[in-house]
Each structure stands twice: as C-alpha cells, then as structure tokens.
C-alpha cells in the first residue's frame, strides 16, 4: 500500500516583518524551522499503515511480527481481521495487503467521516460521532462480535486497536442499553475521571472490553496489533483492553463510580446491578498476543534522531508528561532558561525535573540514576558547545473556564512564552507543543511554536497574551500575532500517540543586550 506522510502548512517567515532582525532573532527563526521538522519526523514515524508494514512481515506463508515468533498461516483454516479505533482503517488496509489470498473477512469500526477505501475487502462501519457511542457504533460492534463468535478453534483472529476504540466497540452487558452506558461514562468524564478510571468502569459494563472479545472467541491464536494513545501503554486501558485478561477486582469499577458520582441510586438500575456483579472467570489467554506497534516513545525516538541530524544534542525527558497545561508551560520555560544559562544549576534543574515528575518510567530507570545521566549529558553538550533539544511526550489538561478557542498544546506554549518573556533568558529558546493527531482541542491546529521574543512582539502590537490565556482563547492569540504563523498546522494526521513537546536551547548566549529581550 502507498502511504502519504504528514506535511506541515505554514506561512514562511520571509512574509513577516520583524523589528530588530539580528543574530538572536536569526537563531530563533532557525530553531523554529527545526522544531517543526523534528515534530513532523515524530509524527511520521507513527503513521499507522507504515507501522503495520514495518512490524508485520510475510514470507510465503510465514507471518512474522518483528521481534517475536513466526506464525505459519498454513496451520489455520481461515484468517479474520477485526478493528476498532480512529486509526484502524489504514492498519486494516495494510493487513489485507499482507494477508493476500488468506483473508476470510475484515470488519472495522471507525469514526464518522472516515474516508472510503479502495479495497473492497474491508467492511467499513462508521459511527460514534464526537467519540460518543451511538446506534451505528453498536451495529458495527454487533457485526464484529458475530464474526469473532463464528471463529473456529483452528482460525486465526487478528485484532487491530487504536485510540477511540472504546467508543467504537460498544457492547454493554444486558440489560444495560447503549444510552444508559453512555450516560454513565459521560457523567464520569465530566466529573474529571481519568482515562484509566473511565475504562475501569467500561470494562465492567461491557461484554467485549476487559478481555471480553477473547472470551467469546474459540480461536486458539489471537494476535492484537495496538497503536497506543494512553501514557505508558497500559494494555488494559487502551480501548479498554478487549484482548487483555481482566485482572480487575469486583470492587474497582464501584470505587470509581463512588468517587465521582457518589450516590449509586442516581444510576439506571441495570448499571447498578452489573456494577455489583462479580468478575467472572476467563478462558485461557495463553494463545493471545498483544503487540504495541506504535506509541509516544517511538515518536520521540524518531524525533530525537532528526534533532541529532539537525545538530542538536537530543535529550528525551519523558513520554509521560501530565498536569495542567499552563503550569507545565511555565515550569518548562523555567527549566529551559536554567539549562540555557552559562552555569549549570544542578540543584535547581534536579528539583524542577522531580517536581514535574519527568521520569523516564518506560525504561524503568530510577529517578536518581536518570537525573545523573540527564545532568551528565547536559554538561557534556554544554562543554561541546552543542545546542540542545529536550523532547517530552504526554498529555496535559486544561480546565476551560473562558469562552475562547484553543487547546492544551496552544495553551502550554503561550504560557511558556509568557514565562520566557518574564525570565529574559540569554540563550535562544524555542518551545513547540503539538498533538500528534494534528488537532488540538476543538480547532484545526495541532499546536503552536513559540520563542523567547514572541510575547515582546505581541505587546508591541498591543496584544495582551494574559487576556487570551485567561479566556482560553490561545487559538485567536496566534491568529492575531503574525496571522497564525506560530501555529503548527498539519490537518488530521490519521494517527494519535498523544502530544510532543520540544524545547530547543541554543548554546550561544545572546549578543543582544538584556534590555533588547
Ligand atoms: N478553548 C480551549 N482552550 C484550551 N483547551 C481546550 C479548549 N477547549 C477544549 N480544550 C481542551 O481540549 C481537550 C480536548 O481536546 P482533544 O479533542 O484533542 O481531546 P483528546 O482527549 O486529546 O481527544 P483524542 O483522544 O481524540 O486525542 C479537552 O480536554 C479540553 O481540556
Ligand atoms: O478508546 C479509548 O478508550 C481511549 O482512546 C484510550 O485508548
């Protein structure tokens, strides 16, 4: 299959008029272009079809998931593929191509508005508008359940999973209706339940989540290929773990509901009853394999390769950044300013990193060891007079109180820009924050890229960044200052592995006087 990689749209700098064009501004201009290239490299490394193509190989009738066992297709009577999630159509198309001559059926449940496919073999069902389960998604789930139930012991089932899979495979335990289940999930979500908590409840209320899809399938071999949109890739959370053995306690879902809703009597009786049920015994899962084929770490790693090619010293800080976007933006600006200073402030940097919980959990590295390595790399890079590129992945949050337009990435970036303006760092600093899905909040931009001069330039245009931040109107801030030049614009990328935040720090101290910046 041919894939089109994601492109960036942006107004070239030459059309913009900057005052005081000087060495410092030039450094920032270059950093901005580099930040965009590095981000794009990260996104393009997690394009779903490419991931399937690179991780699944077929030679004659031997199917290999790279880095694991080989499976002979000859041992199976038939091969079926099912998929649910925002990114599974291109994944399915690649699988169909790979399974040529061996595929029985392929059914996917994808969001409303998803494109057509040129492959007639893929049975596309569209539903769950705005990520809310509906009758269309329920009917898709029904078709998928029927196919999975019809699989024989000697069949191979391949399951394709990506973010949004929970809403696209709704099969509530009877007598709960789709509407009732949706109401409970919405109430929890509005009360601030995390995705881990939401999906704990979804596992309890569903026939197919929490390993339920395996439970209804007789096939001895089930292979799941998963594109993770959850920090840390917890298999039971991504799309609520339909092919992962359920290890929940009978009390877990009840605890979540108690925490956020409190009075269970406000819930439909059907939901109350199922919440009180025991978690049943599940079948043998030894023939089930769940593979993460793409995640935020992969995107950060590829971004760091390109950062190095662009002559930066890349330092991956974390793939699990969480917290209030504005606060995180401020802290990252302080961290960048400290790192950009001539003296290395070991204690202050260490304190900030701990405070931000920027640990590289993925490698299992303990925080002390990680900090030591981080500081050593930093000192080395400084000695060699190399520019730095810090890479972070994750997903921050925004409590929207204003009535403006924006998203967590645009808000993080503007808050960082305000802090940089306040701190007046001597090094050139550029911060990019953008969603790998290309959509930040309810607007058509992936995020924004800012630097240590942006706020000064906004103020010179009598634009107050604080007012825009307070009204959660960061989208319009960027539109007004330099006509949206600072936006990161990709359109829908077709993938989603959370957000990427890049911090570029020049080793050169500004030639401009402090008052200049
Ligand atoms: N005006 C705004 N300013 C800042 N953030 C906003 C604004 N409006 C919405 N948001 C934030 O955007 C988030 C929704 O963004 P988005 O649609 O990217 O969600 P998501 O959870 O990342 O979805 P997906 O799982 O598809 O990536 C909400 O959590 C909300 O906090
Ligand atoms: O579908 C879901 O449950 C979320 O996108 C997390 O994977």
mmCIF file with all atom_site columns, C-alpha atoms in Angstrom, residues 143-302:
data_model
loop_
_atom_site.group_PDB
_atom_site.id
_atom_site.type_symbol
_atom_site.label_atom_id
_atom_site.label_alt_id
_atom_site.label_comp_id
_atom_site.label_asym_id
_atom_site.label_entity_id
_atom_site.label_seq_id
_atom_site.pdbx_PDB_ins_code
_atom_site.Cartn_x
_atom_site.Cartn_y
_atom_site.Cartn_z
_atom_site.occupancy
_atom_site.B_iso_or_equiv
_atom_site.pdbx_formal_charge
_atom_site.auth_seq_id
_atom_site.auth_comp_id
_atom_site.auth_asym_id
_atom_site.auth_atom_id
_atom_site.pdbx_PDB_model_num
ATOM 1   C CA . UNK A 1 143 ? -21.073 -7.335  13.332 1.00 0.00 ? 143 UNK A CA 1
ATOM 2   C CA . UNK A 1 144 ? -17.616 -7.637  14.865 1.00 0.00 ? 144 UNK A CA 1
ATOM 3   C CA . UNK A 1 145 ? -18.949 -9.746  17.738 1.00 0.00 ? 145 UNK A CA 1
ATOM 4   C CA . UNK A 1 146 ? -20.734 -12.066 15.272 1.00 0.00 ? 146 UNK A CA 1
ATOM 5   C CA . UNK A 1 147 ? -17.570 -12.580 13.231 1.00 0.00 ? 147 UNK A CA 1
ATOM 6   C CA . UNK A 1 148 ? -15.454 -13.181 16.341 1.00 0.00 ? 148 UNK A CA 1
ATOM 7   C CA . UNK A 1 149 ? -18.027 -15.638 17.734 1.00 0.00 ? 149 UNK A CA 1
ATOM 8   C CA . UNK A 1 150 ? -18.042 -17.520 14.447 1.00 0.00 ? 150 UNK A CA 1
ATOM 9   C CA . UNK A 1 151 ? -14.261 -18.116 14.508 1.00 0.00 ? 151 UNK A CA 1
ATOM 10  C CA . UNK A 1 152 ? -13.319 -21.748 14.922 1.00 0.00 ? 152 UNK A CA 1
ATOM 11  C CA . UNK A 1 153 ? -10.553 -23.113 17.152 1.00 0.00 ? 153 UNK A CA 1
ATOM 12  C CA . UNK A 1 154 ? -8.390  -23.547 14.078 1.00 0.00 ? 154 UNK A CA 1
ATOM 13  C CA . UNK A 1 155 ? -8.869  -19.978 12.802 1.00 0.00 ? 155 UNK A CA 1
ATOM 14  C CA . UNK A 1 156 ? -6.504  -17.057 13.290 1.00 0.00 ? 156 UNK A CA 1
ATOM 15  C CA . UNK A 1 157 ? -8.059  -13.808 14.553 1.00 0.00 ? 157 UNK A CA 1
ATOM 16  C CA . UNK A 1 158 ? -6.155  -10.558 14.070 1.00 0.00 ? 158 UNK A CA 1
ATOM 17  C CA . UNK A 1 159 ? -7.421  -7.588  16.101 1.00 0.00 ? 159 UNK A CA 1
ATOM 18  C CA . UNK A 1 160 ? -6.439  -4.008  15.216 1.00 0.00 ? 160 UNK A CA 1
ATOM 19  C CA . UNK A 1 161 ? -6.809  -1.476  18.023 1.00 0.00 ? 161 UNK A CA 1
ATOM 20  C CA . UNK A 1 162 ? -6.227  2.253   18.334 1.00 0.00 ? 162 UNK A CA 1
ATOM 21  C CA . UNK A 1 163 ? -7.420  5.202   20.403 1.00 0.00 ? 163 UNK A CA 1
ATOM 22  C CA . UNK A 1 164 ? -11.157 5.798   20.344 1.00 0.00 ? 164 UNK A CA 1
ATOM 23  C CA . UNK A 1 165 ? -11.677 2.027   20.299 1.00 0.00 ? 165 UNK A CA 1
ATOM 24  C CA . UNK A 1 166 ? -13.809 2.078   23.450 1.00 0.00 ? 166 UNK A CA 1
ATOM 25  C CA . UNK A 1 167 ? -16.499 4.273   21.889 1.00 0.00 ? 167 UNK A CA 1
ATOM 26  C CA . UNK A 1 168 ? -16.318 2.386   18.585 1.00 0.00 ? 168 UNK A CA 1
ATOM 27  C CA . UNK A 1 169 ? -16.960 -1.045  20.091 1.00 0.00 ? 169 UNK A CA 1
ATOM 28  C CA . UNK A 1 170 ? -19.928 -0.547  22.406 1.00 0.00 ? 170 UNK A CA 1
ATOM 29  C CA . UNK A 1 171 ? -21.483 -3.807  23.590 1.00 0.00 ? 171 UNK A CA 1
ATOM 30  C CA . UNK A 1 172 ? -22.981 -3.224  27.034 1.00 0.00 ? 172 UNK A CA 1
ATOM 31  C CA . UNK A 1 173 ? -23.780 -6.187  29.245 1.00 0.00 ? 173 UNK A CA 1
ATOM 32  C CA . UNK A 1 174 ? -27.528 -6.793  29.030 1.00 0.00 ? 174 UNK A CA 1
ATOM 33  C CA . UNK A 1 175 ? -29.851 -5.356  30.169 1.00 0.00 ? 175 UNK A CA 1
ATOM 34  C CA . UNK A 1 176 ? -27.783 -2.126  30.028 1.00 0.00 ? 176 UNK A CA 1
ATOM 35  C CA . UNK A 1 177 ? -28.570 -0.088  26.912 1.00 0.00 ? 177 UNK A CA 1
ATOM 36  C CA . UNK A 1 178 ? -26.089 1.925   24.847 1.00 0.00 ? 178 UNK A CA 1
ATOM 37  C CA . UNK A 1 179 ? -27.782 5.097   26.028 1.00 0.00 ? 179 UNK A CA 1
ATOM 38  C CA . UNK A 1 180 ? -27.530 4.115   29.707 1.00 0.00 ? 180 UNK A CA 1
ATOM 39  C CA . UNK A 1 181 ? -23.889 3.155   29.452 1.00 0.00 ? 181 UNK A CA 1
ATOM 40  C CA . UNK A 1 182 ? -23.096 6.356   27.529 1.00 0.00 ? 182 UNK A CA 1
ATOM 41  C CA . UNK A 1 183 ? -24.783 8.414   30.227 1.00 0.00 ? 183 UNK A CA 1
ATOM 42  C CA . UNK A 1 184 ? -22.673 6.895   32.999 1.00 0.00 ? 184 UNK A CA 1
ATOM 43  C CA . UNK A 1 185 ? -19.412 7.313   31.073 1.00 0.00 ? 185 UNK A CA 1
ATOM 44  C CA . UNK A 1 186 ? -20.264 10.916  30.206 1.00 0.00 ? 186 UNK A CA 1
ATOM 45  C CA . UNK A 1 187 ? -21.096 11.737  33.824 1.00 0.00 ? 187 UNK A CA 1
ATOM 46  C CA . UNK A 1 188 ? -17.780 10.258  34.969 1.00 0.00 ? 188 UNK A CA 1
ATOM 47  C CA . UNK A 1 189 ? -15.859 12.041  32.261 1.00 0.00 ? 189 UNK A CA 1
ATOM 48  C CA . UNK A 1 190 ? -17.426 15.412  33.126 1.00 0.00 ? 190 UNK A CA 1
ATOM 49  C CA . UNK A 1 191 ? -16.583 14.886  36.766 1.00 0.00 ? 191 UNK A CA 1
ATOM 50  C CA . UNK A 1 192 ? -12.908 14.604  35.881 1.00 0.00 ? 192 UNK A CA 1
ATOM 51  C CA . UNK A 1 193 ? -12.370 10.817  35.857 1.00 0.00 ? 193 UNK A CA 1
ATOM 52  C CA . UNK A 1 194 ? -9.093  9.873   34.145 1.00 0.00 ? 194 UNK A CA 1
ATOM 53  C CA . UNK A 1 195 ? -8.998  7.546   31.145 1.00 0.00 ? 195 UNK A CA 1
ATOM 54  C CA . UNK A 1 196 ? -7.739  4.766   33.458 1.00 0.00 ? 196 UNK A CA 1
ATOM 55  C CA . UNK A 1 197 ? -10.755 5.257   35.718 1.00 0.00 ? 197 UNK A CA 1
ATOM 56  C CA . UNK A 1 198 ? -13.247 5.586   32.854 1.00 0.00 ? 198 UNK A CA 1
ATOM 57  C CA . UNK A 1 199 ? -12.025 2.414   31.247 1.00 0.00 ? 199 UNK A CA 1
ATOM 58  C CA . UNK A 1 200 ? -12.162 0.509   34.535 1.00 0.00 ? 200 UNK A CA 1
ATOM 59  C CA . UNK A 1 201 ? -15.901 1.186   34.527 1.00 0.00 ? 201 UNK A CA 1
ATOM 60  C CA . UNK A 1 202 ? -16.183 0.427   30.801 1.00 0.00 ? 202 UNK A CA 1
ATOM 61  C CA . UNK A 1 203 ? -14.512 -2.971  31.373 1.00 0.00 ? 203 UNK A CA 1
ATOM 62  C CA . UNK A 1 204 ? -17.106 -3.828  33.994 1.00 0.00 ? 204 UNK A CA 1
ATOM 63  C CA . UNK A 1 205 ? -20.130 -2.714  31.971 1.00 0.00 ? 205 UNK A CA 1
ATOM 64  C CA . UNK A 1 206 ? -19.106 -4.286  28.673 1.00 0.00 ? 206 UNK A CA 1
ATOM 65  C CA . UNK A 1 207 ? -19.343 -7.731  27.116 1.00 0.00 ? 207 UNK A CA 1
ATOM 66  C CA . UNK A 1 208 ? -16.249 -7.255  24.958 1.00 0.00 ? 208 UNK A CA 1
ATOM 67  C CA . UNK A 1 209 ? -13.910 -4.965  26.930 1.00 0.00 ? 209 UNK A CA 1
ATOM 68  C CA . UNK A 1 210 ? -11.528 -6.250  29.591 1.00 0.00 ? 210 UNK A CA 1
ATOM 69  C CA . UNK A 1 211 ? -10.733 -9.407  27.642 1.00 0.00 ? 211 UNK A CA 1
ATOM 70  C CA . UNK A 1 212 ? -14.372 -9.969  26.641 1.00 0.00 ? 212 UNK A CA 1
ATOM 71  C CA . UNK A 1 213 ? -13.555 -10.211 22.937 1.00 0.00 ? 213 UNK A CA 1
ATOM 72  C CA . UNK A 1 214 ? -11.245 -13.144 23.620 1.00 0.00 ? 214 UNK A CA 1
ATOM 73  C CA . UNK A 1 215 ? -13.840 -14.685 25.893 1.00 0.00 ? 215 UNK A CA 1
ATOM 74  C CA . UNK A 1 216 ? -16.343 -15.011 23.032 1.00 0.00 ? 216 UNK A CA 1
ATOM 75  C CA . UNK A 1 217 ? -13.782 -16.378 20.563 1.00 0.00 ? 217 UNK A CA 1
ATOM 76  C CA . UNK A 1 218 ? -12.872 -20.037 20.159 1.00 0.00 ? 218 UNK A CA 1
ATOM 77  C CA . UNK A 1 219 ? -9.685  -19.393 18.146 1.00 0.00 ? 219 UNK A CA 1
ATOM 78  C CA . UNK A 1 220 ? -6.553  -20.718 19.769 1.00 0.00 ? 220 UNK A CA 1
ATOM 79  C CA . UNK A 1 221 ? -4.472  -17.955 18.230 1.00 0.00 ? 221 UNK A CA 1
ATOM 80  C CA . UNK A 1 222 ? -5.396  -14.268 18.555 1.00 0.00 ? 222 UNK A CA 1
ATOM 81  C CA . UNK A 1 223 ? -2.967  -11.502 17.627 1.00 0.00 ? 223 UNK A CA 1
ATOM 82  C CA . UNK A 1 224 ? -3.679  -7.884  18.564 1.00 0.00 ? 224 UNK A CA 1
ATOM 83  C CA . UNK A 1 225 ? -1.781  -5.008  16.982 1.00 0.00 ? 225 UNK A CA 1
ATOM 84  C CA . UNK A 1 226 ? -2.168  -1.878  19.079 1.00 0.00 ? 226 UNK A CA 1
ATOM 85  C CA . UNK A 1 227 ? -1.431  1.801   18.452 1.00 0.00 ? 227 UNK A CA 1
ATOM 86  C CA . UNK A 1 228 ? -1.283  3.298   21.940 1.00 0.00 ? 228 UNK A CA 1
ATOM 87  C CA . UNK A 1 229 ? -2.899  6.619   22.809 1.00 0.00 ? 229 UNK A CA 1
ATOM 88  C CA . UNK A 1 230 ? -2.501  6.175   26.568 1.00 0.00 ? 230 UNK A CA 1
ATOM 89  C CA . UNK A 1 231 ? 0.540   7.302   28.551 1.00 0.00 ? 231 UNK A CA 1
ATOM 90  C CA . UNK A 1 232 ? 2.737   4.346   29.459 1.00 0.00 ? 232 UNK A CA 1
ATOM 91  C CA . UNK A 1 233 ? 0.808   1.964   27.148 1.00 0.00 ? 233 UNK A CA 1
ATOM 92  C CA . UNK A 1 234 ? -1.273  0.104   29.774 1.00 0.00 ? 234 UNK A CA 1
ATOM 93  C CA . UNK A 1 235 ? -2.782  -2.701  27.674 1.00 0.00 ? 235 UNK A CA 1
ATOM 94  C CA . UNK A 1 236 ? -5.942  -2.982  29.750 1.00 0.00 ? 236 UNK A CA 1
ATOM 95  C CA . UNK A 1 237 ? -6.655  0.743   29.291 1.00 0.00 ? 237 UNK A CA 1
ATOM 96  C CA . UNK A 1 238 ? -6.095  1.255   25.548 1.00 0.00 ? 238 UNK A CA 1
ATOM 97  C CA . UNK A 1 239 ? -9.616  0.865   24.076 1.00 0.00 ? 239 UNK A CA 1
ATOM 98  C CA . UNK A 1 240 ? -10.427 -0.771  27.474 1.00 0.00 ? 240 UNK A CA 1
ATOM 99  C CA . UNK A 1 241 ? -8.307  -3.856  26.754 1.00 0.00 ? 241 UNK A CA 1
ATOM 100 C CA . UNK A 1 242 ? -10.683 -6.102  24.766 1.00 0.00 ? 242 UNK A CA 1
ATOM 101 C CA . UNK A 1 243 ? -7.968  -8.721  24.235 1.00 0.00 ? 243 UNK A CA 1
ATOM 102 C CA . UNK A 1 244 ? -6.273  -8.416  27.616 1.00 0.00 ? 244 UNK A CA 1
ATOM 103 C CA . UNK A 1 245 ? -7.062  -10.705 30.535 1.00 0.00 ? 245 UNK A CA 1
ATOM 104 C CA . UNK A 1 246 ? -9.117  -8.791  33.086 1.00 0.00 ? 246 UNK A CA 1
ATOM 105 C CA . UNK A 1 247 ? -7.385  -8.567  36.437 1.00 0.00 ? 247 UNK A CA 1
ATOM 106 C CA . UNK A 1 248 ? -9.851  -6.092  37.957 1.00 0.00 ? 248 UNK A CA 1
ATOM 107 C CA . UNK A 1 249 ? -11.238 -6.628  41.388 1.00 0.00 ? 249 UNK A CA 1
ATOM 108 C CA . UNK A 1 250 ? -15.051 -6.798  41.719 1.00 0.00 ? 250 UNK A CA 1
ATOM 109 C CA . UNK A 1 251 ? -14.838 -3.518  43.665 1.00 0.00 ? 251 UNK A CA 1
ATOM 110 C CA . UNK A 1 252 ? -12.669 -1.492  41.207 1.00 0.00 ? 252 UNK A CA 1
ATOM 111 C CA . UNK A 1 253 ? -15.417 -0.087  38.987 1.00 0.00 ? 253 UNK A CA 1
ATOM 112 C CA . UNK A 1 254 ? -17.655 0.581   42.000 1.00 0.00 ? 254 UNK A CA 1
ATOM 113 C CA . UNK A 1 255 ? -14.839 2.569   43.616 1.00 0.00 ? 255 UNK A CA 1
ATOM 114 C CA . UNK A 1 256 ? -14.572 4.829   40.563 1.00 0.00 ? 256 UNK A CA 1
ATOM 115 C CA . UNK A 1 257 ? -18.321 5.400   40.447 1.00 0.00 ? 257 UNK A CA 1
ATOM 116 C CA . UNK A 1 258 ? -18.416 6.098   44.188 1.00 0.00 ? 258 UNK A CA 1
ATOM 117 C CA . UNK A 1 259 ? -15.554 8.551   43.878 1.00 0.00 ? 259 UNK A CA 1
ATOM 118 C CA . UNK A 1 260 ? -17.134 10.669  41.127 1.00 0.00 ? 260 UNK A CA 1
ATOM 119 C CA . UNK A 1 261 ? -20.873 10.083  41.281 1.00 0.00 ? 261 UNK A CA 1
ATOM 120 C CA . UNK A 1 262 ? -21.301 9.027   44.881 1.00 0.00 ? 262 UNK A CA 1
ATOM 121 C CA . UNK A 1 263 ? -24.969 8.174   45.065 1.00 0.00 ? 263 UNK A CA 1
ATOM 122 C CA . UNK A 1 264 ? -25.384 4.982   43.017 1.00 0.00 ? 264 UNK A CA 1
ATOM 123 C CA . UNK A 1 265 ? -29.167 5.279   43.149 1.00 0.00 ? 265 UNK A CA 1
ATOM 124 C CA . UNK A 1 266 ? -28.949 8.086   40.568 1.00 0.00 ? 266 UNK A CA 1
ATOM 125 C CA . UNK A 1 267 ? -27.743 5.463   38.057 1.00 0.00 ? 267 UNK A CA 1
ATOM 126 C CA . UNK A 1 268 ? -30.015 3.229   35.951 1.00 0.00 ? 268 UNK A CA 1
ATOM 127 C CA . UNK A 1 269 ? -30.927 0.037   37.797 1.00 0.00 ? 269 UNK A CA 1
ATOM 128 C CA . UNK A 1 270 ? -29.338 -2.098  35.085 1.00 0.00 ? 270 UNK A CA 1
ATOM 129 C CA . UNK A 1 271 ? -25.987 -0.350  35.617 1.00 0.00 ? 271 UNK A CA 1
ATOM 130 C CA . UNK A 1 272 ? -26.222 -0.658  39.402 1.00 0.00 ? 272 UNK A CA 1
ATOM 131 C CA . UNK A 1 273 ? -26.846 -4.401  39.103 1.00 0.00 ? 273 UNK A CA 1
ATOM 132 C CA . UNK A 1 274 ? -23.944 -5.049  36.732 1.00 0.00 ? 274 UNK A CA 1
ATOM 133 C CA . UNK A 1 275 ? -21.609 -2.910  38.845 1.00 0.00 ? 275 UNK A CA 1
ATOM 134 C CA . UNK A 1 276 ? -22.302 -5.220  41.785 1.00 0.00 ? 276 UNK A CA 1
ATOM 135 C CA . UNK A 1 277 ? -21.670 -8.424  39.787 1.00 0.00 ? 277 UNK A CA 1
ATOM 136 C CA . UNK A 1 278 ? -18.531 -10.484 40.320 1.00 0.00 ? 278 UNK A CA 1
ATOM 137 C CA . UNK A 1 279 ? -15.805 -10.517 37.661 1.00 0.00 ? 279 UNK A CA 1
ATOM 138 C CA . UNK A 1 280 ? -16.312 -13.894 36.001 1.00 0.00 ? 280 UNK A CA 1
ATOM 139 C CA . UNK A 1 281 ? -13.605 -16.474 35.337 1.00 0.00 ? 281 UNK A CA 1
ATOM 140 C CA . UNK A 1 282 ? -11.978 -16.002 31.946 1.00 0.00 ? 282 UNK A CA 1
ATOM 141 C CA . UNK A 1 283 ? -10.725 -18.525 29.404 1.00 0.00 ? 283 UNK A CA 1
ATOM 142 C CA . UNK A 1 284 ? -7.089  -19.438 28.862 1.00 0.00 ? 284 UNK A CA 1
ATOM 143 C CA . UNK A 1 285 ? -5.274  -16.408 27.362 1.00 0.00 ? 285 UNK A CA 1
ATOM 144 C CA . UNK A 1 286 ? -2.023  -18.216 26.511 1.00 0.00 ? 286 UNK A CA 1
ATOM 145 C CA . UNK A 1 287 ? -2.736  -18.101 22.754 1.00 0.00 ? 287 UNK A CA 1
ATOM 146 C CA . UNK A 1 288 ? -3.401  -14.349 22.814 1.00 0.00 ? 288 UNK A CA 1
ATOM 147 C CA . UNK A 1 289 ? -0.640  -11.914 21.947 1.00 0.00 ? 289 UNK A CA 1
ATOM 148 C CA . UNK A 1 290 ? -0.928  -8.154  22.332 1.00 0.00 ? 290 UNK A CA 1
ATOM 149 C CA . UNK A 1 291 ? 1.676   -6.085  20.496 1.00 0.00 ? 291 UNK A CA 1
ATOM 150 C CA . UNK A 1 292 ? 2.133   -2.344  20.833 1.00 0.00 ? 292 UNK A CA 1
ATOM 151 C CA . UNK A 1 293 ? 3.186   -1.332  17.329 1.00 0.00 ? 293 UNK A CA 1
ATOM 152 C CA . UNK A 1 294 ? 3.271   2.421   17.915 1.00 0.00 ? 294 UNK A CA 1
ATOM 153 C CA . UNK A 1 295 ? 3.370   4.799   20.838 1.00 0.00 ? 295 UNK A CA 1
ATOM 154 C CA . UNK A 1 296 ? 4.644   8.155   22.022 1.00 0.00 ? 296 UNK A CA 1
ATOM 155 C CA . UNK A 1 297 ? 8.114   6.773   22.801 1.00 0.00 ? 297 UNK A CA 1
ATOM 156 C CA . UNK A 1 298 ? 8.591   5.656   19.176 1.00 0.00 ? 298 UNK A CA 1
ATOM 157 C CA . UNK A 1 299 ? 7.654   9.160   18.005 1.00 0.00 ? 299 UNK A CA 1
ATOM 158 C CA . UNK A 1 300 ? 10.055  10.768  20.487 1.00 0.00 ? 300 UNK A CA 1
ATOM 159 C CA . UNK A 1 301 ? 12.862  8.436   19.455 1.00 0.00 ? 301 UNK A CA 1
ATOM 160 C CA . UNK A 1 302 ? 12.489  9.238   15.762 1.00 0.00 ? 302 UNK A CA 1
#
